[in-house]
Amino acid sequence: MTEHAPPVTQTSNGAGPRRPADDADVIVVGAGPAGSTTAYYLAQTGLDVLMLEKSAFPREKVCGDGLTPRGVRALVAMGISVSEQDGWVRNKGLRVIGAGKRLELPWPELSSYPGYGLVRPRTDLDQMLARRAQQAGARLLEGVTVTGPVLGERTGRITGVAAKEADGERTYRARVIVAADGNSSRLSVAMGLRKRDDRPLGVAVRTYYQSPRHDDDYLESWLDLWDGDRLLPGYGWIFGMGDGTSNVGLGLLNTSAAFGHTDYHALLRKWLEGMPAEWGFTEENRTQPIRGAALPMGFNRTPHYYQGLLLVGDAGGMVNPFNGEGIAYALESGEIAARVIAQALSRPTAASAELALRGYPAALNDAYGGYYTLARTFVQLIGRPGFMQFATRHGVKRPAVMRLTMKLLGNLTEARGGDAVDRLINALSKMTPAA
Ligand SMILES: Cc1cc2nc3c(=O)[nH]c(=O)nc-3n(C[C@H](O)[C@H](O)[C@H](O)COP(=O)(O)OP(=O)(O)OC[C@H]3O[C@@H](n4cnc5c(N)ncnc54)[C@H](O)[C@@H]3O)c2cc1C
């Protein structure tokens, strides 16, 4: 679709005139964690932000529902109360089970991150984040499916989006558009930004069981996922929801030969068959269907800024390849994008605003570039036959190695100073080129 954008000379964080209701300074497509966070931080600067979300809250999102301390920090920064009285289930760390061993690794206590993680169903979490953005002043339209970009005729730049809603079709316009529409990011695809085949991708499935383990205060991760006599690159998880159920699932990386040929439901059932009967992971106790989705990792869609469109969260392939965590990176990239956009829209000329927007990929690279390059090497290694088995057998019985591994995999180090492990991981991430 091609249309002329209306001339926008001033933004509403200046003293500019109000626009028609369908227009905004910034349109955010998708109100998952990435979209709501972007909208929250933008609205705080006084910009007029419009979020378009195809579903209506509360809505389900296939997820493990687990947050590491990195995610907790980002929620706290947005002024979200994460107390147990407010329904959050805290966890003390990660229990790793593999090669016949069981190891409890408490989250590190750091100046930059709290020493606990959280669990919360996505039906709650995502609604809470969307409401937080609204409280900050963002406008949210639910039940609005964005169907494609509106492009400037001569520039090819995105100047708005076309959308389908209950009472027909409509066009919304803004100076900057944010794609926060998740893994498949149809908007990015329509702008020519496809997934990169040279970047990792995971697939994960999950369901819920009524279980006495629902109040476990550790996140549990099982490294023993077998395909015949081969240990698969991935892990199974059991996260207590605190409401009588456990979120149980597994995820695999695309770096093994088994990827694409795996029956995930059968693998889940086979893995659970080996669990003690009293944990209750049986068909009678299953409370939800088994559902799956992809995990786009390690910047697997780039560039993150193109012709007026910024990609945040899963749309930009921001899931951490080391551990499959995506919520924290959705929240953080939303904040980074918002800061860049606010600077850009305060500039007096279009050329100067464009220069600021082009800084977004560099800001992301500063935050994660080297670390994600390291992670991509890691996922290649564990996809090799025998490597996963070797690492599990030798790693799990060495607590010191596992503590280092936990900090590395969770991206939980002090930004400055810290202990020898922090300094080693930070140095590796800095030395590794962001590519
Ligand atoms: C099985 C599984 C388990 C996982 N477990 C964890 C975990 O325990 N912890 C963790 O940190 N991460 C986990 N992840 C990853 C995590 O779910 C994602 O990284 C996270 O949801 C990314 O947030 P997002 O806002 O970028 O995208 P999403 O959460 O996917 O949000 C995208 C939003 O955009 C909306 N949308 C899409 N298309 C349109 C459109 N055309 N118009 C309007 N709206 C649109 C969608 O309805 C949705 O609300 C898991 C993923 C899977 C698949």
Short mmCIF file of C-alpha atoms and ligand atoms in Angstrom, two decimals:
data_model
loop_
_atom_site.label_atom_id
_atom_site.label_comp_id
_atom_site.label_asym_id
_atom_site.label_seq_id
_atom_site.Cartn_x
_atom_site.Cartn_y
_atom_site.Cartn_z
CA MET A 1 0.00 0.00 0.00
CA THR A 2 1.31 3.45 -0.88
CA GLU A 3 0.00 6.71 0.50
CA HIS A 4 1.21 10.16 1.30
CA ALA A 5 1.90 10.76 4.96
CA PRO A 6 0.54 14.00 6.35
CA PRO A 7 3.24 16.57 6.98
CA VAL A 8 4.17 16.34 10.62
CA THR A 9 6.18 19.29 11.74
CA GLN A 10 5.99 19.10 15.48
CA THR A 11 5.66 16.31 17.98
CA SER A 12 3.48 16.33 21.06
CA ASN A 13 6.50 16.49 23.36
CA GLY A 14 6.91 19.94 21.86
CA ALA A 15 3.95 22.28 21.70
CA GLY A 16 2.62 20.85 18.43
CA PRO A 17 -1.00 20.66 17.31
CA ARG A 18 -3.10 17.55 18.06
CA ARG A 19 -3.50 15.08 15.25
CA PRO A 20 -6.60 13.17 14.23
CA ALA A 21 -7.19 10.16 16.52
CA ASP A 22 -5.82 7.72 13.95
CA ASP A 23 -2.42 9.41 13.94
CA ALA A 24 0.31 9.45 16.54
CA ASP A 25 3.96 10.33 17.02
CA VAL A 26 4.78 6.64 17.21
CA ILE A 27 2.77 3.53 16.37
CA VAL A 28 3.72 0.33 18.17
CA VAL A 29 2.42 -2.82 16.47
CA GLY A 30 1.84 -5.59 19.04
CA ALA A 31 1.30 -5.21 22.78
CA GLY A 32 3.41 -8.08 24.10
CA PRO A 33 6.24 -7.32 26.55
CA ALA A 34 8.36 -5.61 23.88
CA GLY A 35 5.55 -3.41 22.54
CA SER A 36 4.15 -2.40 25.91
CA THR A 37 7.59 -1.51 27.25
CA THR A 38 8.41 0.57 24.18
CA ALA A 39 5.08 2.36 24.53
CA TYR A 40 5.54 2.85 28.28
CA TYR A 41 8.93 4.55 27.94
CA LEU A 42 7.82 6.62 24.95
CA ALA A 43 4.65 7.81 26.68
CA GLN A 44 6.73 8.83 29.69
CA THR A 45 8.59 11.31 27.52
CA GLY A 46 5.30 12.93 26.54
CA LEU A 47 5.07 11.48 23.03
CA ASP A 48 1.72 10.44 21.63
CA VAL A 49 1.94 6.65 21.31
CA LEU A 50 -0.61 4.36 19.72
CA MET A 51 -0.39 0.59 20.38
CA LEU A 52 -2.26 -1.68 17.98
CA GLU A 53 -2.89 -5.21 19.25
CA LYS A 54 -4.70 -7.90 17.31
CA SER A 55 -5.99 -9.79 20.34
CA ALA A 56 -7.86 -8.58 23.43
CA PHE A 57 -6.48 -8.81 26.96
CA PRO A 58 -6.28 -11.04 28.86
CA ARG A 59 -4.84 -13.29 26.16
CA GLU A 60 -2.67 -16.39 26.19
CA LYS A 61 0.93 -16.50 24.99
CA VAL A 62 2.75 -19.84 24.71
CA CYS A 63 5.61 -19.46 27.17
CA GLY A 64 7.43 -21.03 30.12
CA ASP A 65 6.29 -18.05 32.24
CA GLY A 66 9.73 -17.82 33.89
CA LEU A 67 11.67 -14.63 34.57
CA THR A 68 15.33 -14.53 35.56
CA PRO A 69 16.69 -11.65 37.69
CA ARG A 70 17.30 -9.80 34.41
CA GLY A 71 13.57 -9.75 33.74
CA VAL A 72 12.82 -8.78 37.34
CA ARG A 73 15.11 -5.78 37.07
CA ALA A 74 13.33 -4.59 33.93
CA LEU A 75 9.88 -4.94 35.55
CA VAL A 76 10.97 -3.05 38.65
CA ALA A 77 12.36 -0.27 36.43
CA MET A 78 8.86 0.15 34.99
CA GLY A 79 7.38 0.61 38.44
CA ILE A 80 5.65 -2.76 38.51
CA SER A 81 5.18 -4.15 41.99
CA VAL A 82 6.71 -7.63 42.04
CA SER A 83 5.77 -8.53 45.62
CA GLU A 84 4.36 -11.92 46.56
CA GLN A 85 1.23 -10.16 47.90
CA ASP A 86 0.62 -9.02 44.32
CA GLY A 87 0.57 -12.60 43.09
CA TRP A 88 4.17 -13.08 41.99
CA VAL A 89 5.89 -16.39 42.68
CA ARG A 90 9.54 -15.91 43.49
CA ASN A 91 12.33 -18.36 42.83
CA LYS A 92 15.77 -18.57 44.36
CA GLY A 93 17.66 -20.00 41.42
CA LEU A 94 18.01 -22.79 38.95
CA ARG A 95 18.07 -26.51 39.69
CA VAL A 96 19.95 -28.33 36.95
CA ILE A 97 19.41 -32.06 36.47
CA GLY A 98 21.57 -34.06 34.08
CA ALA A 99 23.89 -37.05 33.77
CA GLY A 100 22.42 -38.51 36.98
CA LYS A 101 23.30 -35.37 38.98
CA ARG A 102 21.18 -32.64 40.54
CA LEU A 103 22.59 -29.23 41.36
CA GLU A 104 20.91 -26.18 42.93
CA LEU A 105 22.41 -22.91 41.75
CA PRO A 106 21.10 -19.82 43.54
CA TRP A 107 20.83 -16.68 41.39
CA PRO A 108 23.91 -14.56 41.97
CA GLU A 109 23.39 -11.55 44.24
CA LEU A 110 24.69 -8.57 42.26
CA SER A 111 24.51 -4.81 42.47
CA SER A 112 22.87 -4.72 39.01
CA TYR A 113 20.36 -7.57 39.48
CA PRO A 114 18.24 -8.88 42.34
CA GLY A 115 19.01 -12.34 43.69
CA TYR A 116 15.64 -13.80 42.72
CA GLY A 117 13.56 -14.65 39.68
CA LEU A 118 9.80 -14.73 39.16
CA VAL A 119 7.05 -16.81 37.62
CA ARG A 120 3.81 -15.35 36.36
CA PRO A 121 1.34 -16.59 33.73
CA ARG A 122 1.62 -14.58 30.53
CA THR A 123 -2.13 -14.00 30.58
CA ASP A 124 -1.46 -11.80 33.64
CA LEU A 125 1.97 -10.45 32.82
CA ASP A 126 1.18 -9.15 29.36
CA GLN A 127 -2.05 -7.51 30.46
CA MET A 128 -0.24 -5.88 33.37
CA LEU A 129 2.45 -4.46 31.06
CA ALA A 130 -0.11 -3.17 28.56
CA ARG A 131 -2.04 -1.43 31.37
CA ARG A 132 1.22 0.06 32.65
CA ALA A 133 1.85 1.59 29.22
CA GLN A 134 -1.71 2.97 29.24
CA GLN A 135 -1.20 4.44 32.70
CA ALA A 136 1.85 6.24 31.34
CA GLY A 137 -0.35 7.75 28.63
CA ALA A 138 -0.08 5.36 25.67
CA ARG A 139 -3.27 4.64 23.74
CA LEU A 140 -4.08 0.96 23.19
CA LEU A 141 -6.46 -0.35 20.58
CA GLU A 142 -7.23 -4.06 21.01
CA GLY A 143 -8.73 -6.25 18.29
CA VAL A 144 -6.80 -4.36 15.60
CA THR A 145 -4.75 -6.55 13.24
CA VAL A 146 -2.09 -4.71 11.29
CA THR A 147 -2.11 -6.04 7.73
CA GLY A 148 0.76 -4.12 6.17
CA PRO A 149 2.85 -0.98 6.00
CA VAL A 150 1.80 2.28 4.38
CA LEU A 151 4.76 3.56 2.38
CA GLY A 152 5.76 7.01 1.27
CA GLU A 153 5.40 7.10 -2.50
CA ARG A 154 8.83 8.43 -3.38
CA THR A 155 10.78 7.38 -0.32
CA GLY A 156 9.62 3.80 0.31
CA ARG A 157 9.69 4.77 3.96
CA ILE A 158 7.01 3.46 6.32
CA THR A 159 4.62 6.27 7.21
CA GLY A 160 1.80 4.26 8.72
CA VAL A 161 0.07 0.90 8.83
CA ALA A 162 -3.07 -0.58 7.36
CA ALA A 163 -5.23 -2.48 9.82
CA LYS A 164 -8.28 -4.68 9.96
CA GLU A 165 -10.68 -4.28 12.85
CA ALA A 166 -14.22 -5.28 13.78
CA ASP A 167 -15.86 -2.47 11.82
CA GLY A 168 -13.66 -2.62 8.72
CA GLU A 169 -10.27 -1.44 7.56
CA ARG A 170 -8.39 1.66 8.56
CA THR A 171 -5.06 3.38 8.13
CA TYR A 172 -3.01 4.75 11.00
CA ARG A 173 -0.05 7.07 10.53
CA ALA A 174 2.98 8.12 12.52
CA ARG A 175 6.50 9.42 12.07
CA VAL A 176 8.04 6.25 13.46
CA ILE A 177 6.66 2.70 13.55
CA VAL A 178 7.80 -0.07 15.89
CA ALA A 179 7.41 -3.72 14.96
CA ALA A 180 6.68 -5.53 18.24
CA ASP A 181 4.57 -8.18 16.58
CA GLY A 182 6.52 -11.19 17.77
CA ASN A 183 8.37 -14.04 16.13
CA SER A 184 6.57 -14.05 12.77
CA SER A 185 6.61 -10.21 12.54
CA ARG A 186 4.52 -9.90 9.41
CA LEU A 187 5.18 -6.17 9.40
CA SER A 188 8.95 -6.68 9.20
CA VAL A 189 8.49 -9.29 6.47
CA ALA A 190 6.30 -6.87 4.50
CA MET A 191 9.16 -4.35 4.72
CA GLY A 192 11.52 -6.97 3.29
CA LEU A 193 13.13 -7.96 6.59
CA ARG A 194 13.20 -11.75 6.73
CA LYS A 195 14.64 -14.19 9.25
CA ARG A 196 18.31 -14.94 8.78
CA ASP A 197 19.16 -18.58 8.15
CA ASP A 198 22.62 -18.13 9.65
CA ARG A 199 21.21 -17.30 13.08
CA PRO A 200 19.87 -19.73 15.69
CA LEU A 201 16.24 -20.61 16.12
CA GLY A 202 14.60 -22.70 18.80
CA VAL A 203 11.30 -24.48 18.97
CA ALA A 204 9.61 -25.08 22.30
CA VAL A 205 6.39 -26.69 23.54
CA ARG A 206 4.71 -26.35 26.88
CA THR A 207 1.64 -27.29 28.88
CA TYR A 208 0.41 -27.22 32.49
CA TYR A 209 -0.18 -30.05 34.99
CA GLN A 210 -1.78 -30.07 38.38
CA SER A 211 1.15 -31.03 40.56
CA PRO A 212 2.30 -31.00 44.19
CA ARG A 213 5.44 -29.35 42.81
CA HIS A 214 3.51 -26.16 42.00
CA ASP A 215 5.22 -24.23 44.81
CA ASP A 216 8.81 -25.21 44.00
CA ASP A 217 11.04 -22.24 44.82
CA TYR A 218 13.63 -23.17 42.17
CA LEU A 219 13.22 -23.13 38.39
CA GLU A 220 14.11 -26.64 37.27
CA SER A 221 15.91 -27.52 34.07
CA TRP A 222 16.55 -31.04 32.75
CA LEU A 223 19.41 -31.57 30.34
CA ASP A 224 18.54 -35.20 29.53
CA LEU A 225 16.49 -35.03 26.34
CA TRP A 226 17.35 -38.06 24.25
CA ASP A 227 16.72 -38.95 20.62
CA GLY A 228 17.67 -42.65 20.65
CA ASP A 229 21.27 -42.64 21.87
CA ARG A 230 21.84 -38.93 21.13
CA LEU A 231 21.53 -36.19 23.68
CA LEU A 232 19.64 -33.30 22.09
CA PRO A 233 20.73 -29.65 22.31
CA GLY A 234 18.05 -28.17 24.49
CA TYR A 235 16.40 -28.71 27.84
CA GLY A 236 13.16 -29.53 29.55
CA TRP A 237 11.77 -27.29 32.28
CA ILE A 238 9.43 -27.54 35.25
CA PHE A 239 8.37 -24.17 36.66
CA GLY A 240 5.99 -24.10 39.65
CA MET A 241 3.18 -21.60 39.05
CA GLY A 242 2.14 -21.44 42.72
CA ASP A 243 -1.52 -21.96 41.79
CA GLY A 244 -1.65 -25.77 41.98
CA THR A 245 -0.04 -26.23 38.55
CA SER A 246 3.42 -26.50 37.02
CA ASN A 247 4.41 -25.15 33.62
CA VAL A 248 6.22 -28.05 31.94
CA GLY A 249 7.88 -27.85 28.57
CA LEU A 250 10.96 -28.40 26.46
CA GLY A 251 12.88 -26.56 23.80
CA LEU A 252 15.40 -27.57 21.16
CA LEU A 253 17.85 -25.65 19.01
CA ASN A 254 18.05 -25.81 15.24
CA THR A 255 21.75 -26.67 15.33
CA SER A 256 21.22 -30.43 15.65
CA ALA A 257 20.39 -32.92 12.92
CA ALA A 258 17.23 -33.83 14.89
CA PHE A 259 15.75 -30.35 14.39
CA GLY A 260 12.80 -30.42 12.05
CA HIS A 261 12.44 -34.20 12.44
CA THR A 262 11.39 -34.19 16.06
CA ASP A 263 7.89 -34.98 17.29
CA TYR A 264 7.87 -32.52 20.18
CA HIS A 265 4.71 -33.86 21.77
CA ALA A 266 6.12 -37.40 21.76
CA LEU A 267 9.46 -36.15 23.14
CA LEU A 268 7.63 -34.34 25.95
CA ARG A 269 5.58 -37.43 26.80
CA LYS A 270 8.67 -39.66 26.74
CA TRP A 271 10.61 -37.30 29.00
CA LEU A 272 7.72 -37.06 31.48
CA GLU A 273 7.22 -40.84 31.57
CA GLY A 274 10.49 -41.06 33.49
CA MET A 275 9.28 -38.70 36.25
CA PRO A 276 8.14 -39.93 39.67
CA ALA A 277 4.38 -40.70 39.58
CA GLU A 278 3.71 -38.54 42.66
CA TRP A 279 4.67 -35.39 40.72
CA GLY A 280 1.48 -35.90 38.75
CA PHE A 281 2.69 -35.20 35.21
CA THR A 282 0.06 -37.48 33.69
CA GLU A 283 -2.66 -37.00 31.09
CA GLU A 284 -5.40 -36.84 33.78
CA ASN A 285 -3.62 -33.93 35.46
CA ARG A 286 -2.91 -31.94 32.30
CA THR A 287 -4.96 -28.73 32.44
CA GLN A 288 -4.07 -27.18 29.06
CA PRO A 289 -3.31 -28.40 25.54
CA ILE A 290 0.35 -28.84 24.58
CA ARG A 291 1.23 -25.78 22.53
CA GLY A 292 4.42 -24.80 20.78
CA ALA A 293 6.08 -21.83 19.11
CA ALA A 294 9.43 -20.70 17.74
CA LEU A 295 12.13 -18.85 19.65
CA PRO A 296 13.95 -16.40 17.35
CA MET A 297 17.47 -16.05 18.73
CA GLY A 298 20.72 -14.13 18.55
CA PHE A 299 19.49 -11.27 16.33
CA ASN A 300 18.00 -13.54 13.72
CA ARG A 301 16.23 -10.69 11.96
CA THR A 302 18.27 -7.65 10.90
CA PRO A 303 18.67 -4.77 10.32
CA HIS A 304 16.87 -3.64 13.43
CA TYR A 305 16.15 -0.26 11.87
CA TYR A 306 15.01 0.20 8.31
CA GLN A 307 13.14 3.04 6.63
CA GLY A 308 11.29 4.35 9.68
CA LEU A 309 10.69 0.91 11.25
CA LEU A 310 12.38 -0.31 14.45
CA LEU A 311 12.24 -3.97 15.50
CA VAL A 312 11.94 -4.89 19.18
CA GLY A 313 11.74 -8.21 21.07
CA ASP A 314 11.01 -11.38 19.12
CA ALA A 315 10.36 -9.36 15.95
CA GLY A 316 14.08 -8.58 15.99
CA GLY A 317 15.08 -12.11 17.04
CA MET A 318 16.29 -11.05 20.47
CA VAL A 319 15.90 -14.30 22.44
CA ASN A 320 19.11 -15.23 24.27
CA PRO A 321 20.50 -18.32 22.46
CA PHE A 322 22.27 -19.47 25.64
CA ASN A 323 19.09 -20.11 27.62
CA GLY A 324 15.99 -19.37 25.51
CA GLU A 325 15.01 -16.38 27.63
CA GLY A 326 13.08 -13.80 25.64
CA ILE A 327 10.98 -11.70 28.01
CA ALA A 328 13.88 -9.78 29.55
CA TYR A 329 15.27 -8.95 26.10
CA ALA A 330 11.85 -7.88 24.87
CA LEU A 331 11.59 -5.49 27.84
CA GLU A 332 15.14 -4.19 27.48
CA SER A 333 15.04 -3.71 23.71
CA GLY A 334 11.74 -1.85 24.14
CA GLU A 335 13.44 0.58 26.48
CA ILE A 336 16.45 1.02 24.18
CA ALA A 337 14.19 1.66 21.18
CA ALA A 338 12.08 4.17 23.12
CA ARG A 339 15.13 6.17 24.19
CA VAL A 340 16.41 6.30 20.61
CA ILE A 341 13.00 7.33 19.22
CA ALA A 342 12.50 10.05 21.85
CA GLN A 343 15.86 11.56 20.92
CA ALA A 344 15.09 11.31 17.22
CA LEU A 345 11.68 12.98 17.48
CA SER A 346 13.07 15.88 19.45
CA ARG A 347 15.38 16.80 16.57
CA PRO A 348 14.48 19.80 14.39
CA THR A 349 15.04 18.24 10.96
CA ALA A 350 14.09 14.97 9.31
CA ALA A 351 17.73 14.29 8.41
CA SER A 352 18.85 14.72 11.98
CA ALA A 353 16.00 12.51 13.27
CA GLU A 354 16.99 9.84 10.76
CA LEU A 355 20.58 9.95 11.98
CA ALA A 356 19.38 9.32 15.53
CA LEU A 357 17.13 6.42 14.45
CA ARG A 358 20.04 4.81 12.64
CA GLY A 359 21.78 4.63 16.01
CA TYR A 360 19.35 1.96 17.20
CA PRO A 361 21.16 -1.10 15.74
CA ALA A 362 24.41 0.22 17.20
CA ALA A 363 22.77 0.63 20.62
CA LEU A 364 21.54 -2.97 20.45
CA ASN A 365 24.97 -4.17 19.39
CA ASP A 366 26.51 -2.35 22.34
CA ALA A 367 24.08 -4.10 24.66
CA TYR A 368 24.15 -7.65 23.25
CA GLY A 369 26.29 -7.88 20.11
CA GLY A 370 29.41 -9.59 21.46
CA TYR A 371 27.43 -11.73 23.89
CA TYR A 372 25.14 -13.00 21.12
CA THR A 373 28.12 -13.78 18.91
CA LEU A 374 29.51 -15.90 21.76
CA ALA A 375 26.11 -17.53 22.18
CA ARG A 376 25.94 -18.44 18.51
CA THR A 377 29.28 -20.25 18.83
CA PHE A 378 27.92 -22.05 21.88
CA VAL A 379 24.78 -23.26 20.09
CA GLN A 380 26.87 -24.51 17.15
CA LEU A 381 29.01 -26.48 19.59
CA ILE A 382 26.18 -28.10 21.50
CA GLY A 383 24.53 -29.07 18.21
CA ARG A 384 27.54 -31.29 17.42
CA PRO A 385 27.07 -34.98 18.13
CA GLY A 386 28.66 -35.86 21.46
CA PHE A 387 29.42 -32.31 22.66
CA MET A 388 26.21 -31.85 24.67
CA GLN A 389 26.77 -35.22 26.33
CA PHE A 390 30.38 -34.36 27.14
CA ALA A 391 29.46 -30.94 28.56
CA THR A 392 26.60 -32.32 30.65
CA ARG A 393 28.59 -35.24 32.02
CA HIS A 394 31.57 -33.09 33.00
CA GLY A 395 29.80 -29.85 33.86
CA VAL A 396 27.00 -30.86 36.20
CA LYS A 397 29.29 -32.55 38.69
CA ARG A 398 31.47 -29.44 39.05
CA PRO A 399 29.61 -26.72 41.00
CA ALA A 400 32.26 -24.06 40.25
CA VAL A 401 31.93 -24.69 36.51
CA MET A 402 28.15 -24.60 36.80
CA ARG A 403 28.18 -21.29 38.70
CA LEU A 404 30.22 -19.76 35.88
CA THR A 405 27.91 -21.39 33.34
CA MET A 406 24.86 -19.98 35.09
CA LYS A 407 26.20 -16.43 34.99
CA LEU A 408 27.20 -16.83 31.36
CA LEU A 409 23.97 -18.47 30.22
CA GLY A 410 21.78 -16.07 32.20
CA ASN A 411 23.77 -12.97 31.13
CA LEU A 412 23.98 -12.04 34.79
CA THR A 413 27.21 -10.23 35.49
CA GLU A 414 28.13 -6.94 37.08
CA ALA A 415 28.51 -4.36 34.32
CA ARG A 416 31.57 -2.96 36.08
CA GLY A 417 33.97 -4.71 38.39
CA GLY A 418 32.43 -7.82 39.89
CA ASP A 419 34.26 -11.06 40.60
CA ALA A 420 36.70 -12.92 38.37
CA VAL A 421 33.86 -14.75 36.59
CA ASP A 422 32.04 -11.46 35.84
CA ARG A 423 35.23 -9.93 34.49
CA LEU A 424 35.98 -12.97 32.34
CA ILE A 425 32.48 -13.07 30.81
CA ASN A 426 32.42 -9.30 30.24
CA ALA A 427 35.86 -9.37 28.65
CA LEU A 428 34.85 -12.24 26.34
CA SER A 429 31.66 -10.42 25.32
CA LYS A 430 33.58 -7.21 24.65
CA MET A 431 36.36 -8.92 22.70
CA THR A 432 33.93 -10.88 20.56
CA PRO A 433 32.86 -8.82 17.58
CA ALA A 434 29.17 -8.03 17.25
CA ALA A 435 28.23 -9.45 13.87
C1 LIG B 1 7.25 -22.50 24.56
C2 LIG B 1 7.97 -21.23 24.87
C3 LIG B 1 8.45 -21.02 26.16
C4 LIG B 1 9.10 -19.83 26.48
N1 LIG B 1 9.49 -19.64 27.78
C5 LIG B 1 10.07 -18.48 28.14
C6 LIG B 1 10.38 -18.24 29.51
O1 LIG B 1 10.08 -19.04 30.41
N2 LIG B 1 10.98 -17.06 29.82
C7 LIG B 1 11.29 -16.13 28.87
O2 LIG B 1 11.87 -15.09 29.22
N3 LIG B 1 10.97 -16.32 27.56
C8 LIG B 1 10.35 -17.46 27.17
N4 LIG B 1 9.97 -17.64 25.87
C9 LIG B 1 10.20 -16.55 24.90
C10 LIG B 1 9.16 -15.43 25.08
O3 LIG B 1 7.87 -15.99 25.07
C11 LIG B 1 9.27 -14.37 23.97
O4 LIG B 1 10.62 -14.04 23.78
C12 LIG B 1 8.47 -13.09 24.33
O5 LIG B 1 7.10 -13.36 24.35
C13 LIG B 1 8.76 -11.98 23.31
O6 LIG B 1 7.92 -10.87 23.54
P1 LIG B 1 7.46 -9.91 22.33
O7 LIG B 1 6.68 -8.82 22.95
O8 LIG B 1 8.61 -9.61 21.47
O9 LIG B 1 6.51 -10.84 21.43
P2 LIG B 1 5.09 -11.53 21.81
O10 LIG B 1 5.04 -11.86 23.24
O11 LIG B 1 4.92 -12.63 20.82
O12 LIG B 1 4.04 -10.38 21.51
C14 LIG B 1 3.70 -10.01 20.20
C15 LIG B 1 2.34 -9.32 20.24
O13 LIG B 1 2.05 -8.82 18.94
C16 LIG B 1 0.69 -9.10 18.62
N5 LIG B 1 0.60 -9.14 17.16
C17 LIG B 1 1.17 -10.03 16.31
N6 LIG B 1 0.88 -9.74 15.03
C18 LIG B 1 0.10 -8.62 15.06
C19 LIG B 1 -0.54 -7.83 14.06
N7 LIG B 1 -0.40 -8.15 12.77
N8 LIG B 1 -1.26 -6.77 14.45
C20 LIG B 1 -1.38 -6.43 15.76
N9 LIG B 1 -0.83 -7.16 16.75
C21 LIG B 1 -0.07 -8.23 16.41
C22 LIG B 1 0.45 -10.45 19.29
O14 LIG B 1 -0.93 -10.70 19.48
C23 LIG B 1 1.21 -10.28 20.61
O15 LIG B 1 0.40 -9.69 21.61
C24 LIG B 1 9.32 -18.82 25.50
C25 LIG B 1 8.85 -19.02 24.20
C26 LIG B 1 8.18 -20.21 23.89
C27 LIG B 1 7.66 -20.41 22.49
#
